[in-house]
Amino acid sequence: MKNDAVRIKAENLTIAYGDFVLMKNLNFEVENNDIFIIMGGSGCGKSSLLRILTGLQSSPTGRFLIDGMDFSHSGENRRAELMRRCGILYQSGALFSSMTLGENIALPLQQYTDYSPKLIKELVDLKLSLVGLRGFADFYPSEISGGMAKRAGLARALALDPEILYCDEPSAGLDPISSRLLDDLILDLNQSLGTTFVIVTHELASIFAVGTNSVFLDAETKSIQARGNPKELLRNPPNEKIHNFLTRGEKTHG
Amino acid sequence: MDFNYKQNKEELILELSGSFLNYDNEKVKESLYAAAEDSGVRIITVKAGGLQKWDSTLVVILCRLVEISRRRKIRYDFNGLPVHLQRLIELAFSVDRKPAHDEPEQLPFLENLGTKGLNIYGDVKKGLHFMKDCFASLGRLLTFRAVFRRIDFLFALEDCSYRAVGIISLVSFMVGLILAFVGAIQLKTFGAQIYVASLVAIAMTRIMGAIMAGVVVAGRTGASYAATIGTMQVNEEIDALKTMGVPVTDFLVLPRLSSLIISMPFITLLADAMGIIGGGVVGVLMLEISPEEYIKYTQNALNMKNFLVGIFHGFVYGYVIAVCGCYYGINCGRNADSVGVATTKAVVSSIVWMIVVTGIITAVMEALKI
């Protein structure tokens, strides 16, 4: 029976580069309205897993489903249709440097909708307002800071009102205040738009601030070592490795 | 979707129901905004009891109503909206700072001219300074004080020498072929087609071999230098070198400059030979000159003076291409676009400077009767 609450379901996924296997038999479910964190140490395959979930890389085994529809084995048209419902925030923002922020956000709207130029402009202004960049439509990516570029990238990812938003290391390279503001924004968007977030990160502050569910990838065993709410995992770590990760390896005093 | 509004004395009531998705009816929206602007309206109320689904096209309309209310200093009551939607509108207005985006100042004509002149002067000064740094690096190389990795030099040498053999051979062969064809059309009318051999030999060895080699190397190697060093600039690798106290010209320019200076004379030799062979193909196959005769006339036309002038051109072109490629790479901006711009500038300026330098060398040779 199809569970309507499940947005993404991964079944036996493998992350591999040629013969080199990073992760195997990955099974997890992302529920509707979740802020799902994919965490783990450096080089464990978090970003590769995100590449698989966004169709940029294929998994040699298994499959994953979006709203019950098989993404892994779909044809190009079905994939495009499913990806139309997803937005992606890349680690660096990945804004097109030759376009203004407004043009960056307008691009998916021009590509996928029949909206009039006036409505597209209004939507661009709205998306920029939502990420706190009202009035920055005519700025080029080179004219704004790293934190602003991340938020502009988020505005572009939100352009088509995605149901699922993938974020690759959203707080990487940001100062603590900008990082916190971005976390607040993710929470706001999750609550107001009902967007499901899948976030790859190893920033502990962000994990605890926004995460409602998570998986912990372990490079040594090449498998998921823990799953659940990050705060709950911190309270009751299933093993020493998770405890060390979530407490930055700091010893408890007292 | 249903979208109705009505005015009840001082209150403008907007009623929403059904699924409000992809709404783009400009006419209805404008009439709603006009009603909200009516001086009689003192409060805007939104009722959305039957609203099922909505997207950003609805948020755009509601945000516009908030803007109008705020500007006109009238009240708005959005309590009838779903809580999430109210939160989203709140979020859209939570940060309201105006970015400082300075418009470029319009200067008077004379000031504009002067500024442009000063900019050109600055660029020329920067270019000359870079050339001075390159000469200084070459000086350090000759006195064994230069800081660079031998492997970088060998890689650069490999790239601009034997890896370029195929393309240089093909282009030069075709140029020899074309020269012979063009020459033959005129010479045939005098029955002097045998002099095609002399024409091709002199033209290729004196200048054409070097020019063709230079153009191909500028497009191939010069562009690669600008793109590689430009990408290093984008990745802050050049900043890292500077802060480590490593001279950038020694570490990045010298391996490329020295390898191109060394290889270009040999590449020019190859271009000369392939051009002569190309001309020979036309002479023997199309003009029915016997191979022995073609070789004899070619040998008679070849002389050491022309030959050395061609090699010298190749040497100078090597310097010009390497300096242009590295200069634009080092002065590249910080984004992906600027790498493309740097590469284009490197190739264009290499070719322009090659032509300028050829003019200067020719004038000097003429004055010296070489």
Coordinates of C-alpha atoms in Angstrom, one line a residue:
Chain A
M1 CA 0.0 0.0 0.0
K2 CA 1.3 3.4 -0.9
N3 CA 2.2 5.6 2.0
D4 CA 1.2 9.2 1.1
A5 CA 3.5 10.6 3.9
V6 CA 6.6 9.1 2.2
R7 CA 8.1 11.5 -0.3
I8 CA 11.4 9.8 -1.1
K9 CA 12.1 6.1 -0.6
A10 CA 15.6 4.7 -1.3
E11 CA 16.0 1.0 -1.7
N12 CA 19.4 -0.7 -1.7
L13 CA 21.3 2.2 -3.3
T14 CA 25.0 1.8 -3.8
I15 CA 27.5 4.7 -4.2
A16 CA 30.4 3.6 -6.3
Y17 CA 33.1 5.0 -8.6
G18 CA 34.1 2.1 -10.9
D19 CA 35.1 -0.8 -8.6
F20 CA 35.5 1.4 -5.6
V21 CA 32.4 1.1 -3.5
L22 CA 31.7 3.9 -1.0
M23 CA 28.4 2.8 0.4
K24 CA 26.1 -0.2 -0.2
N25 CA 22.6 -1.3 0.6
L26 CA 21.3 2.2 1.6
N27 CA 17.7 2.1 2.6
F28 CA 15.9 5.1 4.0
E29 CA 12.6 7.1 3.7
V30 CA 12.1 10.8 3.7
E31 CA 8.6 11.8 4.9
N32 CA 6.5 14.7 3.7
N33 CA 7.5 18.0 5.3
D34 CA 10.7 16.5 6.8
I35 CA 14.0 18.3 7.1
F36 CA 16.0 15.2 6.4
I37 CA 19.7 15.4 7.1
I38 CA 22.3 13.2 5.4
M39 CA 25.3 13.4 7.7
G40 CA 28.7 11.7 8.1
G41 CA 32.4 12.3 8.1
S42 CA 34.3 13.8 5.2
G43 CA 34.6 11.6 2.2
C44 CA 31.9 9.1 3.3
G45 CA 29.7 9.8 0.2
K46 CA 27.2 12.3 1.4
S47 CA 27.4 14.6 -1.7
S48 CA 27.6 11.5 -4.0
L49 CA 24.3 10.3 -2.5
L50 CA 22.8 13.7 -3.2
R51 CA 24.1 13.4 -6.8
I52 CA 22.2 10.1 -7.0
L53 CA 19.0 11.6 -5.6
T54 CA 19.2 14.4 -8.1
G55 CA 19.8 12.2 -11.0
L56 CA 23.4 13.5 -11.7
Q57 CA 24.9 10.1 -10.9
S58 CA 23.5 6.6 -11.1
S59 CA 23.4 3.9 -8.5
P60 CA 24.7 0.5 -9.7
T61 CA 22.0 -1.2 -7.6
G62 CA 18.6 -0.5 -6.2
R63 CA 16.3 2.3 -6.9
F64 CA 14.7 5.3 -5.3
L65 CA 11.2 6.6 -5.6
I66 CA 9.7 10.1 -5.4
D67 CA 6.1 10.0 -4.3
G68 CA 5.9 6.3 -5.2
M69 CA 7.3 6.8 -8.7
D70 CA 10.5 5.1 -9.6
F71 CA 13.1 7.8 -10.5
S72 CA 16.1 5.6 -11.0
H73 CA 14.7 3.6 -13.9
S74 CA 12.5 6.3 -15.5
G75 CA 12.9 7.6 -19.0
E76 CA 14.2 11.1 -19.6
N77 CA 10.7 12.7 -19.8
R78 CA 9.5 11.2 -16.5
R79 CA 12.8 12.2 -14.8
A80 CA 12.4 15.8 -16.1
E81 CA 8.8 15.8 -14.8
L82 CA 9.9 14.5 -11.4
M83 CA 12.9 16.9 -11.2
R84 CA 10.5 19.8 -12.1
R85 CA 9.1 19.2 -8.6
C86 CA 12.5 19.4 -7.0
G87 CA 14.8 22.3 -6.3
I88 CA 18.6 22.1 -5.7
L89 CA 20.8 24.4 -3.7
Y90 CA 24.4 23.7 -4.6
Q91 CA 27.3 24.1 -2.2
S92 CA 28.6 27.3 -3.9
G93 CA 25.2 28.7 -4.9
A94 CA 26.2 27.8 -8.5
L95 CA 24.8 31.0 -9.8
F96 CA 25.5 31.8 -13.5
S97 CA 28.1 34.5 -13.3
S98 CA 27.1 36.2 -16.6
M99 CA 23.5 36.7 -15.4
T100 CA 22.1 39.0 -12.8
L101 CA 20.4 37.4 -9.7
G102 CA 17.0 38.3 -11.3
E103 CA 18.0 36.5 -14.6
N104 CA 19.3 33.5 -12.6
I105 CA 15.9 33.1 -10.9
A106 CA 13.9 33.9 -14.0
L107 CA 15.7 31.2 -16.0
P108 CA 13.7 28.1 -14.7
L109 CA 10.5 30.1 -14.8
Q110 CA 11.1 31.0 -18.5
Q111 CA 12.1 27.4 -19.2
Y112 CA 9.2 25.6 -17.5
T113 CA 6.2 27.9 -17.4
D114 CA 4.1 30.0 -19.8
Y115 CA 4.0 33.0 -17.4
S116 CA 4.0 36.5 -18.8
P117 CA 7.3 38.5 -18.4
K118 CA 5.5 40.7 -15.9
L119 CA 4.5 37.8 -13.7
I120 CA 8.0 36.3 -13.9
K121 CA 9.4 39.6 -12.8
E122 CA 7.0 39.7 -9.8
L123 CA 7.9 36.1 -8.9
V124 CA 11.6 36.9 -9.1
D125 CA 11.1 39.8 -6.7
L126 CA 9.0 37.6 -4.4
K127 CA 11.6 34.9 -4.3
L128 CA 14.4 37.4 -3.6
S129 CA 12.2 38.9 -0.8
L130 CA 11.7 35.5 0.8
V131 CA 15.5 35.1 1.1
G132 CA 16.0 38.6 2.3
L133 CA 17.5 39.9 -0.9
R134 CA 14.7 42.3 -2.0
G135 CA 16.1 44.9 -4.5
F136 CA 19.1 42.8 -5.5
A137 CA 17.6 41.6 -8.8
D138 CA 20.0 43.7 -10.9
F139 CA 23.2 42.6 -9.0
Y140 CA 25.6 40.1 -10.5
P141 CA 26.9 37.2 -8.4
S142 CA 30.3 38.8 -8.3
E143 CA 28.9 41.8 -6.6
I144 CA 27.4 40.0 -3.5
S145 CA 28.9 38.1 -0.6
G146 CA 29.2 34.3 -0.2
G147 CA 26.2 34.2 2.2
M148 CA 24.1 36.3 -0.2
A149 CA 25.1 34.0 -3.1
K150 CA 23.9 31.0 -1.0
R151 CA 20.5 32.7 -0.4
A152 CA 20.2 33.8 -4.0
G153 CA 20.9 30.1 -4.9
L154 CA 18.1 29.2 -2.6
A155 CA 15.8 31.7 -4.2
R156 CA 16.6 30.1 -7.6
A157 CA 16.0 26.7 -6.2
L158 CA 12.6 27.9 -4.9
A159 CA 11.6 29.5 -8.3
L160 CA 9.2 26.7 -9.3
D161 CA 7.7 26.2 -5.9
P162 CA 9.4 22.8 -5.4
E163 CA 7.9 20.2 -3.2
I164 CA 11.4 18.8 -2.4
L165 CA 14.4 20.9 -1.9
Y166 CA 17.9 19.3 -1.9
C167 CA 20.7 21.3 -0.3
D168 CA 24.4 20.5 -0.5
E169 CA 26.3 21.8 2.5
P170 CA 24.1 25.0 2.8
S171 CA 26.1 26.5 5.7
A172 CA 29.6 25.6 4.4
G173 CA 31.8 28.7 4.3
L174 CA 29.4 31.0 6.1
D175 CA 30.0 32.8 9.3
P176 CA 28.0 31.6 12.3
I177 CA 25.4 34.4 12.0
S178 CA 24.8 34.0 8.3
S179 CA 24.7 30.2 8.9
R180 CA 22.1 30.7 11.6
L181 CA 20.1 33.1 9.3
L182 CA 20.1 30.5 6.6
D183 CA 19.0 27.8 9.0
D184 CA 16.1 30.1 10.2
L185 CA 15.2 30.6 6.5
I186 CA 15.1 26.9 5.9
L187 CA 12.8 26.4 8.9
D188 CA 10.6 29.3 7.7
L189 CA 10.3 27.9 4.2
N190 CA 9.6 24.4 5.5
Q191 CA 6.8 25.6 7.8
S192 CA 5.3 28.2 5.4
L193 CA 5.6 26.4 2.1
G194 CA 5.5 22.9 3.4
T195 CA 8.6 22.1 1.4
T196 CA 10.4 18.8 2.2
F197 CA 14.2 19.4 2.6
V198 CA 17.0 16.9 2.1
I199 CA 20.2 18.5 3.4
V200 CA 23.7 17.2 3.2
T201 CA 25.8 18.7 5.9
H202 CA 28.2 18.0 8.7
E203 CA 27.7 21.3 10.5
L204 CA 26.5 20.2 13.9
A205 CA 24.8 23.5 14.8
S206 CA 22.7 23.3 11.6
I207 CA 22.0 19.7 12.1
F208 CA 20.5 20.3 15.5
A209 CA 18.8 23.6 14.5
V210 CA 16.8 22.3 11.5
G211 CA 16.9 18.5 11.3
T212 CA 13.8 16.5 12.0
N213 CA 15.1 13.2 10.7
S214 CA 18.5 12.0 9.6
V215 CA 20.8 9.2 8.4
F216 CA 24.4 8.8 9.5
L217 CA 26.7 7.4 6.8
D218 CA 29.8 5.5 8.0
A219 CA 32.7 5.2 5.6
E220 CA 34.2 2.3 7.5
T221 CA 31.2 -0.1 7.4
K222 CA 30.0 1.5 4.1
S223 CA 26.5 1.6 5.5
I224 CA 24.0 3.7 7.4
Q225 CA 25.0 3.5 11.1
A226 CA 22.1 5.5 12.6
R227 CA 18.8 7.1 11.7
G228 CA 16.3 9.3 13.4
N229 CA 15.9 12.8 14.8
P230 CA 19.4 14.3 15.4
K231 CA 18.6 15.6 18.8
E232 CA 17.3 12.1 19.8
L233 CA 20.5 10.6 18.4
L234 CA 22.5 13.0 20.6
R235 CA 20.5 12.0 23.6
N236 CA 20.7 8.3 22.9
P237 CA 23.6 7.6 20.6
P238 CA 23.5 4.0 19.3
N239 CA 27.3 3.7 19.4
E240 CA 30.5 5.5 20.2
K241 CA 31.1 6.6 16.7
I242 CA 27.8 8.5 16.5
H243 CA 28.4 10.0 19.9
N244 CA 31.8 11.2 18.9
F245 CA 30.5 12.7 15.7
L246 CA 27.6 14.5 17.3
T247 CA 29.7 15.8 20.2
R248 CA 32.8 16.6 18.0
G249 CA 34.7 14.0 19.9
E250 CA 34.7 16.1 23.1
K251 CA 34.8 14.3 26.3
T252 CA 32.0 14.9 28.8
H253 CA 33.2 16.7 31.9
G254 CA 31.8 16.5 35.4
Chain B
M1 CA -10.0 28.6 -9.0
D2 CA -12.3 31.4 -7.9
F3 CA -11.1 34.9 -7.5
N4 CA -13.8 37.4 -6.5
Y5 CA -13.5 40.8 -4.9
K6 CA -16.1 43.3 -3.9
Q7 CA -16.2 46.7 -2.1
N8 CA -18.4 47.0 0.9
K9 CA -18.3 50.7 1.9
E10 CA -14.7 51.2 3.2
E11 CA -13.8 47.5 3.0
L12 CA -12.4 45.7 -0.1
I13 CA -13.0 42.0 0.3
L14 CA -11.1 39.4 -1.7
E15 CA -12.6 35.9 -1.6
L16 CA -10.4 33.0 -2.6
S17 CA -11.6 29.4 -3.1
G18 CA -10.6 26.2 -4.8
S19 CA -7.0 25.6 -6.1
F20 CA -5.2 28.8 -6.8
L21 CA -2.3 27.6 -9.1
N22 CA -0.4 29.2 -12.0
Y23 CA -2.7 32.3 -12.0
D24 CA -1.6 34.8 -14.7
N25 CA -4.6 36.9 -15.6
E26 CA -3.1 40.3 -15.7
K27 CA -6.4 42.1 -16.5
V28 CA -8.2 40.8 -13.3
K29 CA -5.1 41.4 -11.2
E30 CA -4.8 45.0 -12.4
S31 CA -8.5 45.7 -11.7
L32 CA -8.1 44.3 -8.1
Y33 CA -5.0 46.6 -7.6
A34 CA -7.0 49.6 -9.0
A35 CA -9.8 48.8 -6.6
A36 CA -7.3 48.7 -3.7
E37 CA -6.0 52.1 -4.7
D38 CA -9.5 53.6 -4.5
S39 CA -9.4 56.4 -2.0
G40 CA -12.7 55.1 -0.4
V41 CA -11.1 51.8 0.6
R42 CA -9.7 51.9 4.2
I43 CA -9.3 48.2 4.8
I44 CA -8.4 45.2 2.7
T45 CA -9.8 41.9 3.9
V46 CA -8.9 38.5 2.4
K47 CA -11.3 35.5 3.0
A48 CA -9.9 32.1 2.0
G49 CA -12.2 29.6 3.7
G50 CA -12.5 27.4 0.6
L51 CA -8.9 27.8 -0.5
Q52 CA -7.4 24.3 -1.2
K53 CA -4.1 24.7 -3.0
W54 CA -2.0 27.7 -3.8
D55 CA 1.4 28.6 -5.2
S56 CA 3.6 31.7 -5.5
T57 CA 1.3 33.3 -8.1
L58 CA -1.2 33.9 -5.2
V59 CA 1.6 35.1 -2.9
V60 CA 2.6 37.7 -5.5
I61 CA -1.0 39.2 -5.5
L62 CA -1.2 39.2 -1.7
C63 CA 2.2 40.8 -1.4
R64 CA 1.2 43.5 -3.8
L65 CA -2.0 44.2 -1.7
V66 CA 0.2 44.5 1.4
E67 CA 2.5 47.0 -0.4
I68 CA -0.5 49.1 -1.5
S69 CA -1.9 49.0 2.1
R70 CA 1.4 50.1 3.6
R71 CA 1.9 52.9 1.0
R72 CA -1.6 54.2 1.5
K73 CA -1.4 53.7 5.2
I74 CA -4.6 51.6 5.3
R75 CA -5.3 48.4 7.3
Y76 CA -5.2 44.9 5.9
D77 CA -6.8 41.8 7.5
F78 CA -5.2 38.6 6.2
N79 CA -6.3 36.5 9.2
G80 CA -8.6 34.5 6.9
L81 CA -5.6 33.0 5.1
P82 CA -4.0 29.7 6.1
V83 CA -1.4 30.2 8.8
H84 CA 1.5 29.1 6.5
L85 CA 0.5 31.6 3.9
Q86 CA 0.4 34.4 6.4
R87 CA 3.8 33.3 7.6
L88 CA 5.2 33.4 4.0
I89 CA 3.9 36.9 3.5
E90 CA 5.5 37.9 6.8
L91 CA 8.8 36.4 5.6
A92 CA 8.7 38.3 2.3
F93 CA 8.5 41.6 4.2
S94 CA 10.8 40.6 7.1
V95 CA 13.9 42.1 5.5
D96 CA 13.4 45.4 3.8
R97 CA 16.7 47.0 3.2
K98 CA 17.6 48.9 0.1
P99 CA 20.8 47.6 -1.5
A100 CA 23.4 50.2 -2.4
H101 CA 24.0 49.8 -6.1
D102 CA 25.9 52.9 -7.3
E103 CA 25.0 53.9 -10.8
P104 CA 28.0 54.5 -12.9
E105 CA 28.8 58.2 -12.9
Q106 CA 28.3 60.0 -16.2
L107 CA 31.5 62.0 -16.7
P108 CA 31.8 65.1 -19.0
F109 CA 33.4 64.4 -22.4
L110 CA 36.8 65.7 -21.6
E111 CA 37.0 64.0 -18.2
N112 CA 35.8 60.8 -19.8
L113 CA 38.5 61.1 -22.5
G114 CA 41.1 61.9 -19.8
T115 CA 40.0 58.9 -17.7
K116 CA 40.2 56.6 -20.7
G117 CA 43.6 57.9 -21.5
L118 CA 44.8 57.3 -18.0
N119 CA 43.4 53.8 -18.0
I120 CA 45.3 53.0 -21.2
Y121 CA 48.4 54.5 -19.7
G122 CA 47.9 52.3 -16.6
D123 CA 47.4 49.2 -18.8
V124 CA 50.6 50.0 -20.8
K125 CA 52.6 50.6 -17.6
K126 CA 51.3 47.3 -16.2
G127 CA 52.2 45.4 -19.4
L128 CA 55.7 46.9 -19.5
H129 CA 56.2 46.1 -15.8
F130 CA 55.1 42.5 -16.5
M131 CA 57.6 42.3 -19.4
K132 CA 60.3 43.7 -17.1
D133 CA 59.5 41.0 -14.6
C134 CA 59.7 38.3 -17.3
F135 CA 63.1 39.5 -18.4
A136 CA 64.2 39.6 -14.7
S137 CA 63.0 36.0 -14.4
L138 CA 64.9 35.0 -17.5
G139 CA 67.9 36.7 -16.0
R140 CA 67.5 34.6 -12.8
L141 CA 67.1 31.5 -14.9
L142 CA 70.4 32.1 -16.6
T143 CA 72.1 32.7 -13.3
F144 CA 70.5 29.6 -11.7
R145 CA 68.5 31.6 -9.2
A146 CA 65.0 31.1 -10.6
V147 CA 62.4 29.4 -8.4
F148 CA 60.5 26.9 -10.6
R149 CA 59.9 23.2 -10.8
R150 CA 61.7 21.4 -13.6
I151 CA 58.7 19.1 -14.1
D152 CA 56.6 22.2 -14.9
F153 CA 59.1 23.2 -17.6
L154 CA 59.1 19.7 -19.1
F155 CA 55.3 19.5 -19.1
A156 CA 55.1 22.9 -20.8
L157 CA 57.8 21.9 -23.3
E158 CA 56.1 18.6 -24.1
D159 CA 52.8 20.4 -24.6
C160 CA 54.1 23.1 -27.0
S161 CA 56.5 20.9 -28.9
Y162 CA 55.7 17.4 -30.0
R163 CA 52.0 17.5 -29.0
A164 CA 51.7 20.4 -31.5
V165 CA 53.5 18.6 -34.3
G166 CA 50.3 17.3 -36.0
I167 CA 48.3 20.5 -36.2
I168 CA 51.4 22.6 -37.2
S169 CA 52.3 20.1 -39.9
L170 CA 48.7 20.1 -41.3
V171 CA 48.3 23.8 -41.3
S172 CA 51.7 24.5 -42.8
F173 CA 51.3 21.9 -45.5
M174 CA 48.0 23.5 -46.5
V175 CA 49.5 26.9 -46.6
G176 CA 52.4 25.7 -48.8
L177 CA 49.8 24.1 -51.0
I178 CA 47.7 27.4 -51.2
L179 CA 50.8 29.5 -51.8
A180 CA 51.8 27.2 -54.7
F181 CA 48.3 27.4 -56.2
V182 CA 48.1 31.1 -56.0
G183 CA 51.6 31.6 -57.4
A184 CA 51.0 29.1 -60.2
I185 CA 48.0 31.0 -61.6
Q186 CA 50.2 34.0 -62.3
L187 CA 53.5 32.3 -63.1
K188 CA 51.8 29.9 -65.6
T189 CA 50.8 32.9 -67.8
F190 CA 54.5 33.5 -68.3
G191 CA 55.4 29.9 -68.6
A192 CA 57.4 30.3 -65.5
Q193 CA 55.6 27.8 -63.3
I194 CA 58.9 26.2 -62.3
Y195 CA 59.5 29.3 -60.1
V196 CA 56.6 28.2 -57.9
A197 CA 59.3 26.1 -56.1
S198 CA 61.4 29.3 -55.4
L199 CA 58.3 31.3 -54.4
V200 CA 57.2 28.7 -51.8
A201 CA 60.7 28.1 -50.4
I202 CA 61.4 31.8 -49.9
A203 CA 58.0 32.7 -48.6
M204 CA 57.8 29.8 -46.1
T205 CA 61.4 30.1 -44.8
R206 CA 61.5 33.9 -44.5
I207 CA 58.1 34.6 -42.8
M208 CA 55.1 32.3 -43.6
G209 CA 56.4 29.3 -41.7
A210 CA 57.0 31.4 -38.6
I211 CA 53.6 33.2 -38.9
M212 CA 51.6 30.0 -39.4
A213 CA 53.4 28.3 -36.5
G214 CA 52.8 31.5 -34.4
V215 CA 49.1 31.7 -35.2
V216 CA 48.5 28.0 -34.4
V217 CA 50.6 28.1 -31.2
A218 CA 48.8 31.3 -30.1
G219 CA 45.4 29.6 -30.5
R220 CA 46.5 26.4 -28.9
T221 CA 49.2 27.0 -26.3
G222 CA 48.7 30.8 -25.6
A223 CA 45.0 30.2 -24.9
S224 CA 45.8 27.2 -22.7
Y225 CA 48.3 29.3 -20.7
A226 CA 45.7 32.1 -20.1
A227 CA 43.0 29.6 -19.2
T228 CA 45.2 27.5 -16.8
I229 CA 46.7 30.5 -15.0
G230 CA 43.3 32.3 -15.1
T231 CA 41.7 29.3 -13.3
M232 CA 44.5 29.4 -10.8
Q233 CA 43.6 33.0 -10.2
V234 CA 40.0 32.1 -9.7
N235 CA 41.0 29.4 -7.2
E236 CA 43.2 31.8 -5.3
E237 CA 46.3 29.7 -6.1
I238 CA 48.2 32.8 -7.3
D239 CA 47.3 34.6 -4.0
A240 CA 48.8 31.6 -2.2
L241 CA 52.0 31.8 -4.2
K242 CA 52.3 35.5 -3.5
T243 CA 51.7 35.1 0.3
M244 CA 54.3 32.3 0.4
G245 CA 56.8 34.7 -1.2
V246 CA 57.2 32.7 -4.4
P247 CA 57.8 35.0 -7.4
V248 CA 54.8 34.4 -9.6
T249 CA 56.7 35.1 -12.8
D250 CA 59.4 32.6 -11.8
F251 CA 57.0 29.9 -10.8
L252 CA 54.3 30.2 -13.4
V253 CA 55.6 32.3 -16.3
L254 CA 59.2 31.1 -16.6
P255 CA 58.5 27.4 -17.3
R256 CA 56.0 28.4 -20.0
L257 CA 58.1 31.2 -21.4
S258 CA 61.3 29.3 -21.6
S259 CA 59.7 26.2 -23.2
L260 CA 58.0 28.3 -25.9
I261 CA 61.1 30.3 -26.6
I262 CA 63.0 27.0 -27.0
S263 CA 60.4 25.1 -29.0
M264 CA 59.2 27.9 -31.4
P265 CA 62.3 27.9 -33.6
F266 CA 62.0 24.2 -34.0
I267 CA 58.3 24.4 -34.7
T268 CA 59.1 27.1 -37.3
L269 CA 61.5 24.7 -38.9
L270 CA 58.9 22.1 -39.1
A271 CA 56.4 24.6 -40.6
D272 CA 58.9 25.6 -43.2
A273 CA 59.5 22.0 -44.2
M274 CA 55.9 21.0 -44.3
G275 CA 55.0 24.2 -46.4
I276 CA 57.7 23.3 -48.9
I277 CA 56.4 19.7 -49.1
G278 CA 52.8 21.1 -49.7
G279 CA 54.1 23.4 -52.5
G280 CA 56.0 20.4 -53.9
V281 CA 52.7 18.4 -54.1
V282 CA 51.1 21.1 -56.2
G283 CA 54.2 21.5 -58.3
V284 CA 54.6 17.9 -59.1
L285 CA 51.0 16.8 -59.3
M286 CA 49.3 19.8 -60.8
L287 CA 52.0 21.8 -62.6
E288 CA 53.8 18.7 -63.9
I289 CA 57.2 19.7 -62.7
S290 CA 59.5 16.7 -62.1
P291 CA 60.4 16.1 -58.4
E292 CA 64.1 16.5 -59.1
E293 CA 63.6 19.8 -60.8
Y294 CA 61.4 21.0 -58.0
I295 CA 64.0 20.1 -55.4
K296 CA 66.8 21.7 -57.4
Y297 CA 64.9 25.0 -57.6
T298 CA 64.0 24.9 -54.0
Q299 CA 67.6 24.3 -53.0
N300 CA 68.7 27.2 -55.2
A301 CA 66.1 29.5 -53.6
L302 CA 66.9 28.6 -50.0
N303 CA 69.6 30.7 -48.4
M304 CA 70.9 30.9 -44.8
K305 CA 69.8 34.6 -44.4
N306 CA 66.1 33.9 -45.1
F307 CA 66.3 30.8 -43.0
L308 CA 67.7 32.6 -40.0
V309 CA 65.3 35.5 -40.3
G310 CA 62.4 33.0 -40.2
I311 CA 63.9 31.2 -37.1
F312 CA 64.4 34.6 -35.4
H313 CA 60.7 35.4 -36.1
G314 CA 59.8 32.1 -34.4
F315 CA 61.9 32.9 -31.4
V316 CA 60.3 36.4 -31.0
Y317 CA 56.8 35.0 -31.5
G318 CA 57.4 32.4 -28.8
Y319 CA 58.2 35.2 -26.4
V320 CA 55.2 37.3 -27.5
I321 CA 52.7 34.4 -27.2
A322 CA 54.0 33.2 -23.8
V323 CA 54.0 36.8 -22.3
C324 CA 50.5 37.5 -23.6
G325 CA 49.0 34.2 -22.4
C326 CA 50.6 34.5 -19.0
Y327 CA 49.8 38.2 -18.6
Y328 CA 46.1 37.8 -19.3
G329 CA 46.0 34.7 -17.1
I330 CA 47.6 36.4 -14.1
N331 CA 45.4 39.5 -14.6
C332 CA 42.2 37.4 -14.9
G333 CA 39.2 38.3 -12.8
R334 CA 37.7 36.1 -10.1
N335 CA 34.8 34.4 -11.9
A336 CA 34.2 31.8 -14.6
D337 CA 33.4 34.5 -17.2
S338 CA 36.7 36.2 -16.7
V339 CA 38.7 33.1 -17.6
G340 CA 36.9 33.1 -21.0
V341 CA 37.6 36.8 -21.4
A342 CA 41.3 36.3 -20.5
T343 CA 41.7 33.5 -23.0
T344 CA 40.1 35.5 -25.8
K345 CA 42.3 38.5 -25.0
A346 CA 45.4 36.4 -24.9
V347 CA 44.8 34.9 -28.3
V348 CA 43.8 38.2 -29.9
S349 CA 46.6 40.2 -28.4
S350 CA 49.2 37.5 -29.3
I351 CA 48.2 37.7 -32.9
V352 CA 48.0 41.5 -33.0
W353 CA 51.4 41.8 -31.3
M354 CA 52.9 39.2 -33.6
I355 CA 51.8 41.3 -36.6
V356 CA 53.2 44.5 -35.0
V357 CA 56.5 42.8 -34.1
T358 CA 56.7 41.4 -37.7
G359 CA 56.3 45.0 -39.0
I360 CA 59.1 46.3 -36.7
I361 CA 61.5 43.4 -37.6
T362 CA 60.8 43.8 -41.3
A363 CA 61.5 47.6 -41.1
V364 CA 64.8 46.9 -39.1
M365 CA 65.9 44.2 -41.5
E366 CA 65.2 46.5 -44.4
A367 CA 67.3 49.3 -42.8
L368 CA 70.1 46.8 -42.1
K369 CA 69.8 45.4 -45.6
I370 CA 69.3 41.9 -44.3

